[in-house]
Short mmCIF file of C-alpha atoms in Angstrom, two decimals:
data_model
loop_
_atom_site.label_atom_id
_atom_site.label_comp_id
_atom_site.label_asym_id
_atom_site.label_seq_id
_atom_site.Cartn_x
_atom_site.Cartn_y
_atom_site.Cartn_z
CA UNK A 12 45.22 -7.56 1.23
CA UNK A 13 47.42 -10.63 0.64
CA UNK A 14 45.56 -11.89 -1.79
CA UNK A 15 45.38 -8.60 -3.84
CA UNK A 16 49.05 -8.04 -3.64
CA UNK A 17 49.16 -11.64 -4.93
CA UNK A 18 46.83 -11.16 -7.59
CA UNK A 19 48.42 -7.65 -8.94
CA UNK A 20 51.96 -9.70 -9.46
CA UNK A 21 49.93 -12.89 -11.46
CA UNK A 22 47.87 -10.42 -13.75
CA UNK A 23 50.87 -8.39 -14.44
CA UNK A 24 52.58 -11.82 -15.75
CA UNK A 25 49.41 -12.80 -17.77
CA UNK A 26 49.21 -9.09 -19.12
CA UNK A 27 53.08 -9.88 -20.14
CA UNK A 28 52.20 -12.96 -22.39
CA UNK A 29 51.96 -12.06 -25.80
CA UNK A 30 49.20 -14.91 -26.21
CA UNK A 31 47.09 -13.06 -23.65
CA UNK A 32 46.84 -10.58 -26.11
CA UNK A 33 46.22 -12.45 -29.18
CA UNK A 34 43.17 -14.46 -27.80
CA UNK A 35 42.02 -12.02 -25.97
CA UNK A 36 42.58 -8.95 -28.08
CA UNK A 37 42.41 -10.66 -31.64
CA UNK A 38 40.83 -14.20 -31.38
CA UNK A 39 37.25 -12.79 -31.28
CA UNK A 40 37.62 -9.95 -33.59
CA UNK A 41 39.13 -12.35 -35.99
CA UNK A 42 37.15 -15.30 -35.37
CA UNK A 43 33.64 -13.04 -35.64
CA UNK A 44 34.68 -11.67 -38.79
CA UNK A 45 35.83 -14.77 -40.73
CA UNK A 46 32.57 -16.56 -39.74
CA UNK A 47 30.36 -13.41 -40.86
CA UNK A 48 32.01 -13.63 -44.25
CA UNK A 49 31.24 -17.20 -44.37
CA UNK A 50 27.87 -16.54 -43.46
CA UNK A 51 27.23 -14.21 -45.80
CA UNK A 52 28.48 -16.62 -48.60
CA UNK A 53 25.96 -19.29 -47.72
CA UNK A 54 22.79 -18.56 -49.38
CA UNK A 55 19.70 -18.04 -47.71
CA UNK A 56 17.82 -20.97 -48.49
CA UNK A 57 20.10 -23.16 -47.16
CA UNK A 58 18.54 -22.37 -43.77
CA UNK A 59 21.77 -22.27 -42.29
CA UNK A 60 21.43 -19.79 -38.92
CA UNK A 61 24.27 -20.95 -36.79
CA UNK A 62 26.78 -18.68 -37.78
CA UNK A 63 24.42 -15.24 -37.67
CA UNK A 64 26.02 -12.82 -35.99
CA UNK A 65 23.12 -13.40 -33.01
CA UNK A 66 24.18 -17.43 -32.85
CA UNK A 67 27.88 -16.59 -33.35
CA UNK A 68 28.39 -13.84 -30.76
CA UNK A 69 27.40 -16.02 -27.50
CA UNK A 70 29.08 -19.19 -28.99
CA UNK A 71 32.48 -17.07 -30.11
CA UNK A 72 32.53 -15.15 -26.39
CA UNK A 73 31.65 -18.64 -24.47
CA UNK A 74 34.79 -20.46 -26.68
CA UNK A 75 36.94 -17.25 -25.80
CA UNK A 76 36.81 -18.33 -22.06
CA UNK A 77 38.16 -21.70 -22.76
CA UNK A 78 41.96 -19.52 -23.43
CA UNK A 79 41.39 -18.36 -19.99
CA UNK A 80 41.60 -21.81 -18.66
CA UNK A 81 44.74 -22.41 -20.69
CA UNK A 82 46.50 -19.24 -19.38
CA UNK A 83 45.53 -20.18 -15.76
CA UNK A 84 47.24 -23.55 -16.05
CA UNK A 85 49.97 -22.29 -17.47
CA UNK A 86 50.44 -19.85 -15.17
CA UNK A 87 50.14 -21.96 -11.76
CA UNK A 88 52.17 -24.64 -13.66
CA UNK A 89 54.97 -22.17 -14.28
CA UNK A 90 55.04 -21.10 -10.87
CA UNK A 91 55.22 -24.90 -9.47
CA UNK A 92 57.66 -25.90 -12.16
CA UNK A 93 59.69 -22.56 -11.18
CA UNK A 94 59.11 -23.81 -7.53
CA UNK A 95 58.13 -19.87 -6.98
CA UNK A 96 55.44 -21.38 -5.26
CA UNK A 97 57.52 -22.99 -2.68
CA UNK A 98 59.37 -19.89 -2.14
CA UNK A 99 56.65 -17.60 -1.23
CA UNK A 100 55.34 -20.39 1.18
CA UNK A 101 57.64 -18.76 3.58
CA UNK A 102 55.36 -15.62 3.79
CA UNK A 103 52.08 -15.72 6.29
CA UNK A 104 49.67 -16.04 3.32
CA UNK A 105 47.27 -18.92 3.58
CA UNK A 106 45.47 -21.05 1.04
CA UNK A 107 43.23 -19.14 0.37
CA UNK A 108 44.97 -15.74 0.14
CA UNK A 109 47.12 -18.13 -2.71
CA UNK A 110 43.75 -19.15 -4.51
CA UNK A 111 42.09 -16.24 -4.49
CA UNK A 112 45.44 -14.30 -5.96
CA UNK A 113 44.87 -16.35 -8.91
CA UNK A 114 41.32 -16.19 -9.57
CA UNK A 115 40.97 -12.33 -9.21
CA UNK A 116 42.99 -11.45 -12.29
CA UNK A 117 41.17 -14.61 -14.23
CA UNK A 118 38.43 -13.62 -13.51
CA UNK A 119 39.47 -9.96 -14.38
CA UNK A 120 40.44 -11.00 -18.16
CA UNK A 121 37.70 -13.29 -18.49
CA UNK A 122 35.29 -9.98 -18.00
CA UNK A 123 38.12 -8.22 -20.24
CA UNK A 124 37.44 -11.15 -23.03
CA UNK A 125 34.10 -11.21 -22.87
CA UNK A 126 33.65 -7.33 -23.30
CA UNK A 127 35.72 -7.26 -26.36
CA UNK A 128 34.22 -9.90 -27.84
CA UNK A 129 30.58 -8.18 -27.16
CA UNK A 130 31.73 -4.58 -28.53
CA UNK A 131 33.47 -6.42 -31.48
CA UNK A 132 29.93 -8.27 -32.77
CA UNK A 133 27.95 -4.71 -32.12
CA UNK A 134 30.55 -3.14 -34.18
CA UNK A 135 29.96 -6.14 -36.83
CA UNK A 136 26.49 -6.22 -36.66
CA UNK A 137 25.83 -2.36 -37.45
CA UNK A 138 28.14 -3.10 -40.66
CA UNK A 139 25.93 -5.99 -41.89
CA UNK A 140 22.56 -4.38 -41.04
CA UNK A 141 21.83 -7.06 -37.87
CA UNK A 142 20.37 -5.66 -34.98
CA UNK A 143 21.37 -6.99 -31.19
CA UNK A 144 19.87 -6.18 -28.02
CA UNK A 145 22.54 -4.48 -25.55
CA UNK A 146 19.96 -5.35 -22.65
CA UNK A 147 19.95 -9.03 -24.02
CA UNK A 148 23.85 -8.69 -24.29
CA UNK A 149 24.53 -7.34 -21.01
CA UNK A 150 22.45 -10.16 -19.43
CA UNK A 151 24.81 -12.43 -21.48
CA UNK A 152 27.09 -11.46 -19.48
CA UNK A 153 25.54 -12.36 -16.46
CA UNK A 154 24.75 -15.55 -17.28
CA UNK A 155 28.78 -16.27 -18.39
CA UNK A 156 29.98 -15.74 -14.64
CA UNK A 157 29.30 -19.67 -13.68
CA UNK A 158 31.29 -20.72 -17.10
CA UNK A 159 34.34 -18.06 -16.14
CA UNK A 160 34.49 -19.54 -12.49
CA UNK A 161 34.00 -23.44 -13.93
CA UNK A 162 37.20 -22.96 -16.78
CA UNK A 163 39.01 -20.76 -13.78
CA UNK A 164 38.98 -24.20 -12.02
CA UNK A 165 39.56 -26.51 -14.81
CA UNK A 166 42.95 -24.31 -15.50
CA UNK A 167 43.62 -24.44 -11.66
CA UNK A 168 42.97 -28.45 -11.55
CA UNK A 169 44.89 -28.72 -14.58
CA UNK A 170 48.09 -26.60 -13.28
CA UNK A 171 47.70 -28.01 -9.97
CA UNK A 172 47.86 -31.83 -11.64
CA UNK A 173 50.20 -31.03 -14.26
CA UNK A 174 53.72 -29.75 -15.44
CA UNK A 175 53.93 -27.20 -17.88
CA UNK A 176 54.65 -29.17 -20.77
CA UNK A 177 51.80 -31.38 -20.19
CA UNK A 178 48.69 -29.23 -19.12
CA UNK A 179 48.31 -27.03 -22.21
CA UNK A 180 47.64 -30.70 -23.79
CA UNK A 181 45.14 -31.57 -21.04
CA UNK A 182 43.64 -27.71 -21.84
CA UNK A 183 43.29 -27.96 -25.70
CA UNK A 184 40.89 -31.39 -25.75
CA UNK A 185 38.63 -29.29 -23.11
CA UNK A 186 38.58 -26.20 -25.74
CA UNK A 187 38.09 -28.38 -28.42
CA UNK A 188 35.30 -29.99 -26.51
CA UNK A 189 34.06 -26.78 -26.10
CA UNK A 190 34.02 -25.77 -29.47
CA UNK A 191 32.72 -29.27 -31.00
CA UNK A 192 30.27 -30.91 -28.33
CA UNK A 193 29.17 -27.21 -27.01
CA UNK A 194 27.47 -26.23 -30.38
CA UNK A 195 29.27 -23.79 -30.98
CA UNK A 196 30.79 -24.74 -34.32
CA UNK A 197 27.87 -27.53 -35.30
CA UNK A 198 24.08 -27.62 -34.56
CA UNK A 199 23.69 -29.78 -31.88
CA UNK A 200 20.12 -29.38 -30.99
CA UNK A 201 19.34 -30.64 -35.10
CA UNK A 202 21.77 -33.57 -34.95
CA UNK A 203 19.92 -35.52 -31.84
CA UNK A 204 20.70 -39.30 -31.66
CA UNK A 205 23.65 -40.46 -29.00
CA UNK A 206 26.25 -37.54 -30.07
CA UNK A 207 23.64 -35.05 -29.26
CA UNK A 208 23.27 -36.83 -25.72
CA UNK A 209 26.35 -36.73 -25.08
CA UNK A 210 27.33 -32.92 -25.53
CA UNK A 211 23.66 -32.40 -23.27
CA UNK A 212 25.70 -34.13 -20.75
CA UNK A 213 29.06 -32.28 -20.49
CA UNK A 214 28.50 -28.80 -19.28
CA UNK A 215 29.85 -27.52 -22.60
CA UNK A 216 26.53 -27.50 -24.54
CA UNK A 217 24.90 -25.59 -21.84
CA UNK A 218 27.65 -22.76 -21.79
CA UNK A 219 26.40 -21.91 -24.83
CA UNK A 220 22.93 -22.83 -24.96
CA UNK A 221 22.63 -20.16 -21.68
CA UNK A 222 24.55 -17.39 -24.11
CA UNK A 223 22.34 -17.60 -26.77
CA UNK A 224 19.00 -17.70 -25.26
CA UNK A 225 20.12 -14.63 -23.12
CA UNK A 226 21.06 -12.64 -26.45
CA UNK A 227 17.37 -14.22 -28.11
CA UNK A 228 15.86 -12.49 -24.74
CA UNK A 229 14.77 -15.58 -23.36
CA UNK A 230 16.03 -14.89 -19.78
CA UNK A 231 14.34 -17.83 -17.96
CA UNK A 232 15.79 -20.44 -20.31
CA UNK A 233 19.01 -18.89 -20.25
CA UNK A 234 18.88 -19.04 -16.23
CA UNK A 235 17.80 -22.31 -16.43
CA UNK A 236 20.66 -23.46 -18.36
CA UNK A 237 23.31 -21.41 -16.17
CA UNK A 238 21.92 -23.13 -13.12
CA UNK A 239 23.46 -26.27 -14.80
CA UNK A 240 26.80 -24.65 -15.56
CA UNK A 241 26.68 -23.44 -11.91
CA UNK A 242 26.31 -26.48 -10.56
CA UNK A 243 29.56 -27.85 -12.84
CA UNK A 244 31.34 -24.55 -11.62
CA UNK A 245 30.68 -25.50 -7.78
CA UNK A 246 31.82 -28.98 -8.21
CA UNK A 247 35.38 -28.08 -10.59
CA UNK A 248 36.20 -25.19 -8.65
CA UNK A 249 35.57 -27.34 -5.14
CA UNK A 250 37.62 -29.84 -6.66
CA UNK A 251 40.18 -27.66 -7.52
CA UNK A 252 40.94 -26.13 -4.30
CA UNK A 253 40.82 -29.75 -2.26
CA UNK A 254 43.90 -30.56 -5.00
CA UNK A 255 45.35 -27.57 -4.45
CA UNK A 256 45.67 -27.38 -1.27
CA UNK A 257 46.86 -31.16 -1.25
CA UNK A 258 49.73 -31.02 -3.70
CA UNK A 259 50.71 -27.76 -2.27
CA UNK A 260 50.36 -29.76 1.46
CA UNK A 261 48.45 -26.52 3.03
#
């Protein structure tokens, strides 16, 4: 009960931020429409497939979560460099009941993100004539929760770490990793050589690679891939709490 009383006073504060709203609300919508424009200018013999709307829509909704991570470190951040956390230490909440109040509304627009993002290529898709599979979306979805939990805990290591001046830095080279060395914006699997190693390495690449098998209906792959992304999710989020707990001397 703690936790939830907790958690209904840090969503209400991301809810307040006008740049929840843009990312979430706009970022996708805009984002999926300028790329289906450009996609329709390239002609089809170039081959070029990356930024169909069945490509784009898992890459765009996978890149959305990276913002997530950015509002969660800016959040827990604020609230150290506010020393709001230090107040509230006077209450019986424990650690956990602290953790868990700031996951629950992440986690909360994460699903929020990711739904918008999914209506807004459907709606996009029926304009240009594309067909997508809700089943194959839905499942997208599923196979999403390990990257929510694993940028949830790179925005808690991150606002744990650092002041609010410097984690949004620390945040934006992890979303442009994202964005570059997860595929999303370049063809990884095409390039090969030692770049293409590298981005197989960071759990990035599989975000997306998981997204876009599950909306081409290949559900084992896409499993397969998530199990990877899990496995980064354990270890960030595990990490995460040990430093929280830590600088916050629980």
């Amino acid at each position: 009960m703690k936790s939830i009383v907790f958690a209904n006073r840090n969503f209400k504060e991301l809810v307040r931020d006008p740049l929840s709203w843009i990312f979430c609300l706009g970022f996708p919508i805009v984002m999926l429409a300028i790329m289906t424009v450009i996609n329709n200018s390239i002609p089809a013999e170039a081959g070029m497939t990356l930024f169909e709307i069945e490509s784009l829509a898992p890459g765009i909704m996978i890149f959305g979560l990276t913002f997530v991570m950015l509002f969660a470190c800016l959040l827990i951040a604020g609230d150290r460099g506010e020393a709001f956390l230090l107040r509230i230490f006077t209450s019986p909440m424990k650690s956990s009941d602290y953790i868990m109040g700031y996951i629950i509304p992440l986690i909360v627009l994460c699903f929020g993100q990711v739904v918008i993002t999914l209506a807004a290529s459907l709606i996009l898709a029926l304009a240009s004539g594309d067909k997508l599979s809700i089943p194959n979306m839905l499942f997208s979805v599923v196979t999403a929760i390990p990257s929510m939990f694993m940028f949830i805990g790179f925005g808690l290591l991150f606002g744990t770490l650092f002041n609010k001046n410097a984690a949004p830095g620390l945040s934006s080279i992890i979303i442009s990793f994202s964005g570059i060395l997860g595929g999303i914006w370049m063809d990884v699997d095409t390039i090969g050589g030692t770049l293409a190693d590298i981005c197989k390495a960071l759990p990035f690449y599989h975000c997306v690679k998981s997204a876009r098998l599950a909306f081409g209906g290949d559900f084992s792959g896409s499993m397969c891939e998530s199990g990877i992304v899990l496995i980064w999710a354990v270890v960030v989020v595990a990490v995460s709490i040990i430093v929280f707990k830590k600088k916050m001397r629980f």
